[in-house]
Structures are given as structure tokens and as C-alpha cells.
Amino acid sequence: MLPAIEASAPEQSGRPLRILHVVESLGSGVTTALEGYIRNTPGHVHTVLAWRRDGAHTGDALDRLAAAVLTLPPGRLAQLRSVRRHVAELRPDVVH
């Protein structure tokens, strides 16, 4: 079990939370859920880091709703490295 995480300074300062959504395989159900999360928390900055399957046409609105939609590279090791690099660069308050 992971330890509990206490509220951090961003919420206390009134600054929007920076949220990084990491998605192993972006498809219609996951996309719909992400869109709902982003629509229901408009005061925060959402970035999506995802692998979009070949031929997956979700018709999603993520490009309009999120601050950025970034693509994971093919291959699990490359994806892990990419997540690590983006977390270091973006310094999100929440990784989801």
C-alpha cells in the first residue's frame, strides 16, 4: 500500500494543480473518462501523456480540453523512460 499524500502548497496558494494523466492505451472508454475528469476540474492544468493505438479513432476532444496531449513512444521500456522524463520536465502536482 502506498503512503497517504498530504495536500501540497498549490491548493493552499490558489495556484491550479498541474495534473499529468498517463494512459497506456488510449481508447474510447479511457478517452471518455479523461474528458469527464478534465471537464469537471476546469481550474487545473491537465496534460495527457498517452499511447494511441494504431487505427484508434476515438473522435475525442482531448486536444481542445487538455493543455497538451503528448504521445508515448512504442515499446514498454521507451514508454517508461518517456514517463520518467516528462514527470521530471513537467513537475506535475499529480500523476494520474
PDB file of C-alpha atoms in Angstrom:
ATOM      1  CA  MET A   1       0.000   0.000   0.000  1.00  0.00           C
ATOM      2  CA  LEU A   2       1.257   3.478  -0.854  1.00  0.00           C
ATOM      3  CA  PRO A   3       1.611   6.069   1.894  1.00  0.00           C
ATOM      4  CA  ALA A   4      -1.004   8.806   2.130  1.00  0.00           C
ATOM      5  CA  ILE A   5      -0.083  12.064   0.463  1.00  0.00           C
ATOM      6  CA  GLU A   6      -0.951  15.261   2.239  1.00  0.00           C
ATOM      7  CA  ALA A   7      -2.287  18.329   0.441  1.00  0.00           C
ATOM      8  CA  SER A   8       0.547  20.358  -1.016  1.00  0.00           C
ATOM      9  CA  ALA A   9       1.173  24.047  -1.404  1.00  0.00           C
ATOM     10  CA  PRO A  10      -0.518  24.521  -4.830  1.00  0.00           C
ATOM     11  CA  GLU A  11      -4.028  24.166  -3.473  1.00  0.00           C
ATOM     12  CA  GLN A  12      -3.220  26.333  -0.483  1.00  0.00           C
ATOM     13  CA  SER A  13      -1.721  29.049  -2.685  1.00  0.00           C
ATOM     14  CA  GLY A  14      -4.673  29.112  -5.084  1.00  0.00           C
ATOM     15  CA  ARG A  15      -2.431  28.053  -7.980  1.00  0.00           C
ATOM     16  CA  PRO A  16      -4.048  25.483 -10.303  1.00  0.00           C
ATOM     17  CA  LEU A  17      -2.808  21.936  -9.871  1.00  0.00           C
ATOM     18  CA  ARG A  18      -0.701  20.555 -12.704  1.00  0.00           C
ATOM     19  CA  ILE A  19      -2.092  17.091 -13.451  1.00  0.00           C
ATOM     20  CA  LEU A  20      -0.342  14.592 -15.711  1.00  0.00           C
ATOM     21  CA  HIS A  21      -2.637  11.809 -16.951  1.00  0.00           C
ATOM     22  CA  VAL A  22      -0.581   8.815 -18.130  1.00  0.00           C
ATOM     23  CA  VAL A  23      -2.504   6.408 -20.371  1.00  0.00           C
ATOM     24  CA  GLU A  24      -1.053   3.086 -21.509  1.00  0.00           C
ATOM     25  CA  SER A  25      -3.562   2.655 -24.329  1.00  0.00           C
ATOM     26  CA  LEU A  26      -5.853   5.491 -25.301  1.00  0.00           C
ATOM     27  CA  GLY A  27      -9.181   4.153 -26.500  1.00  0.00           C
ATOM     28  CA  SER A  28     -12.802   5.235 -26.437  1.00  0.00           C
ATOM     29  CA  GLY A  29     -13.645   4.300 -22.807  1.00  0.00           C
ATOM     30  CA  VAL A  30     -10.484   5.768 -21.336  1.00  0.00           C
ATOM     31  CA  THR A  31     -10.828   8.844 -23.522  1.00  0.00           C
ATOM     32  CA  THR A  32     -14.399   9.422 -22.360  1.00  0.00           C
ATOM     33  CA  ALA A  33     -13.313   9.110 -18.718  1.00  0.00           C
ATOM     34  CA  LEU A  34     -10.398  11.546 -19.213  1.00  0.00           C
ATOM     35  CA  GLU A  35     -12.646  14.073 -20.915  1.00  0.00           C
ATOM     36  CA  GLY A  36     -15.004  13.865 -17.941  1.00  0.00           C
ATOM     37  CA  TYR A  37     -12.186  14.373 -15.423  1.00  0.00           C
ATOM     38  CA  ILE A  38     -10.902  17.397 -17.317  1.00  0.00           C
ATOM     39  CA  ARG A  39     -14.361  18.940 -17.823  1.00  0.00           C
ATOM     40  CA  ASN A  40     -15.137  18.514 -14.112  1.00  0.00           C
ATOM     41  CA  THR A  41     -11.896  20.138 -12.947  1.00  0.00           C
ATOM     42  CA  PRO A  42     -11.524  23.143 -15.277  1.00  0.00           C
ATOM     43  CA  GLY A  43      -9.469  25.176 -12.815  1.00  0.00           C
ATOM     44  CA  HIS A  44      -6.460  22.886 -13.168  1.00  0.00           C
ATOM     45  CA  VAL A  45      -3.860  22.326 -15.884  1.00  0.00           C
ATOM     46  CA  HIS A  46      -4.237  18.869 -17.450  1.00  0.00           C
ATOM     47  CA  THR A  47      -1.597  17.228 -19.629  1.00  0.00           C
ATOM     48  CA  VAL A  48      -2.216  13.837 -21.236  1.00  0.00           C
ATOM     49  CA  LEU A  49       0.704  11.512 -21.988  1.00  0.00           C
ATOM     50  CA  ALA A  50      -0.638   8.543 -23.928  1.00  0.00           C
ATOM     51  CA  TRP A  51      -0.052   5.739 -26.380  1.00  0.00           C
ATOM     52  CA  ARG A  52      -2.672   5.914 -29.105  1.00  0.00           C
ATOM     53  CA  ARG A  53      -3.210   2.527 -30.722  1.00  0.00           C
ATOM     54  CA  ASP A  54      -2.874   2.320 -34.498  1.00  0.00           C
ATOM     55  CA  GLY A  55      -6.291   2.711 -36.024  1.00  0.00           C
ATOM     56  CA  ALA A  56      -7.865   4.006 -32.817  1.00  0.00           C
ATOM     57  CA  HIS A  57     -10.219   6.759 -33.923  1.00  0.00           C
ATOM     58  CA  THR A  58     -11.832   7.995 -30.758  1.00  0.00           C
ATOM     59  CA  GLY A  59     -13.137  11.313 -32.054  1.00  0.00           C
ATOM     60  CA  ASP A  60     -12.037  12.749 -28.765  1.00  0.00           C
ATOM     61  CA  ALA A  61     -11.895  16.341 -27.600  1.00  0.00           C
ATOM     62  CA  LEU A  62      -8.689  15.917 -25.589  1.00  0.00           C
ATOM     63  CA  ASP A  63      -6.745  18.261 -27.872  1.00  0.00           C
ATOM     64  CA  ARG A  64      -9.224  21.038 -27.011  1.00  0.00           C
ATOM     65  CA  LEU A  65      -9.649  20.220 -23.317  1.00  0.00           C
ATOM     66  CA  ALA A  66      -6.098  19.454 -22.178  1.00  0.00           C
ATOM     67  CA  ALA A  67      -3.203  21.895 -22.088  1.00  0.00           C
ATOM     68  CA  ALA A  68      -1.241  19.327 -24.108  1.00  0.00           C
ATOM     69  CA  VAL A  69      -1.638  15.806 -25.462  1.00  0.00           C
ATOM     70  CA  LEU A  70       1.760  14.131 -25.707  1.00  0.00           C
ATOM     71  CA  THR A  71       2.439  10.805 -27.397  1.00  0.00           C
ATOM     72  CA  LEU A  72       4.238   7.917 -25.751  1.00  0.00           C
ATOM     73  CA  PRO A  73       6.737   6.100 -27.986  1.00  0.00           C
ATOM     74  CA  PRO A  74       6.295   2.433 -28.930  1.00  0.00           C
ATOM     75  CA  GLY A  75       7.815  -0.177 -26.611  1.00  0.00           C
ATOM     76  CA  ARG A  76       7.390  -0.559 -22.856  1.00  0.00           C
ATOM     77  CA  LEU A  77      10.940   0.452 -21.900  1.00  0.00           C
ATOM     78  CA  ALA A  78      10.784   3.549 -24.094  1.00  0.00           C
ATOM     79  CA  GLN A  79       7.389   4.402 -22.599  1.00  0.00           C
ATOM     80  CA  LEU A  80       8.720   4.102 -19.034  1.00  0.00           C
ATOM     81  CA  ARG A  81      11.649   6.346 -19.904  1.00  0.00           C
ATOM     82  CA  SER A  82       9.297   8.839 -21.524  1.00  0.00           C
ATOM     83  CA  VAL A  83       7.043   8.962 -18.458  1.00  0.00           C
ATOM     84  CA  ARG A  84      10.068   9.488 -16.226  1.00  0.00           C
ATOM     85  CA  ARG A  85      11.390  12.289 -18.456  1.00  0.00           C
ATOM     86  CA  HIS A  86       8.014  14.059 -18.676  1.00  0.00           C
ATOM     87  CA  VAL A  87       7.484  13.875 -14.903  1.00  0.00           C
ATOM     88  CA  ALA A  88      10.934  15.428 -14.406  1.00  0.00           C
ATOM     89  CA  GLU A  89      10.285  18.142 -17.012  1.00  0.00           C
ATOM     90  CA  LEU A  90       6.671  18.984 -16.199  1.00  0.00           C
ATOM     91  CA  ARG A  91       6.931  18.533 -12.415  1.00  0.00           C
ATOM     92  CA  PRO A  92       3.213  17.797 -12.052  1.00  0.00           C
ATOM     93  CA  ASP A  93       1.489  18.042  -8.686  1.00  0.00           C
ATOM     94  CA  VAL A  94      -0.499  14.886  -9.504  1.00  0.00           C
ATOM     95  CA  VAL A  95       0.286  11.920 -11.750  1.00  0.00           C
ATOM     96  CA  HIS A  96      -2.886  10.040 -12.625  1.00  0.00           C
TER      97      HIS A  96
END
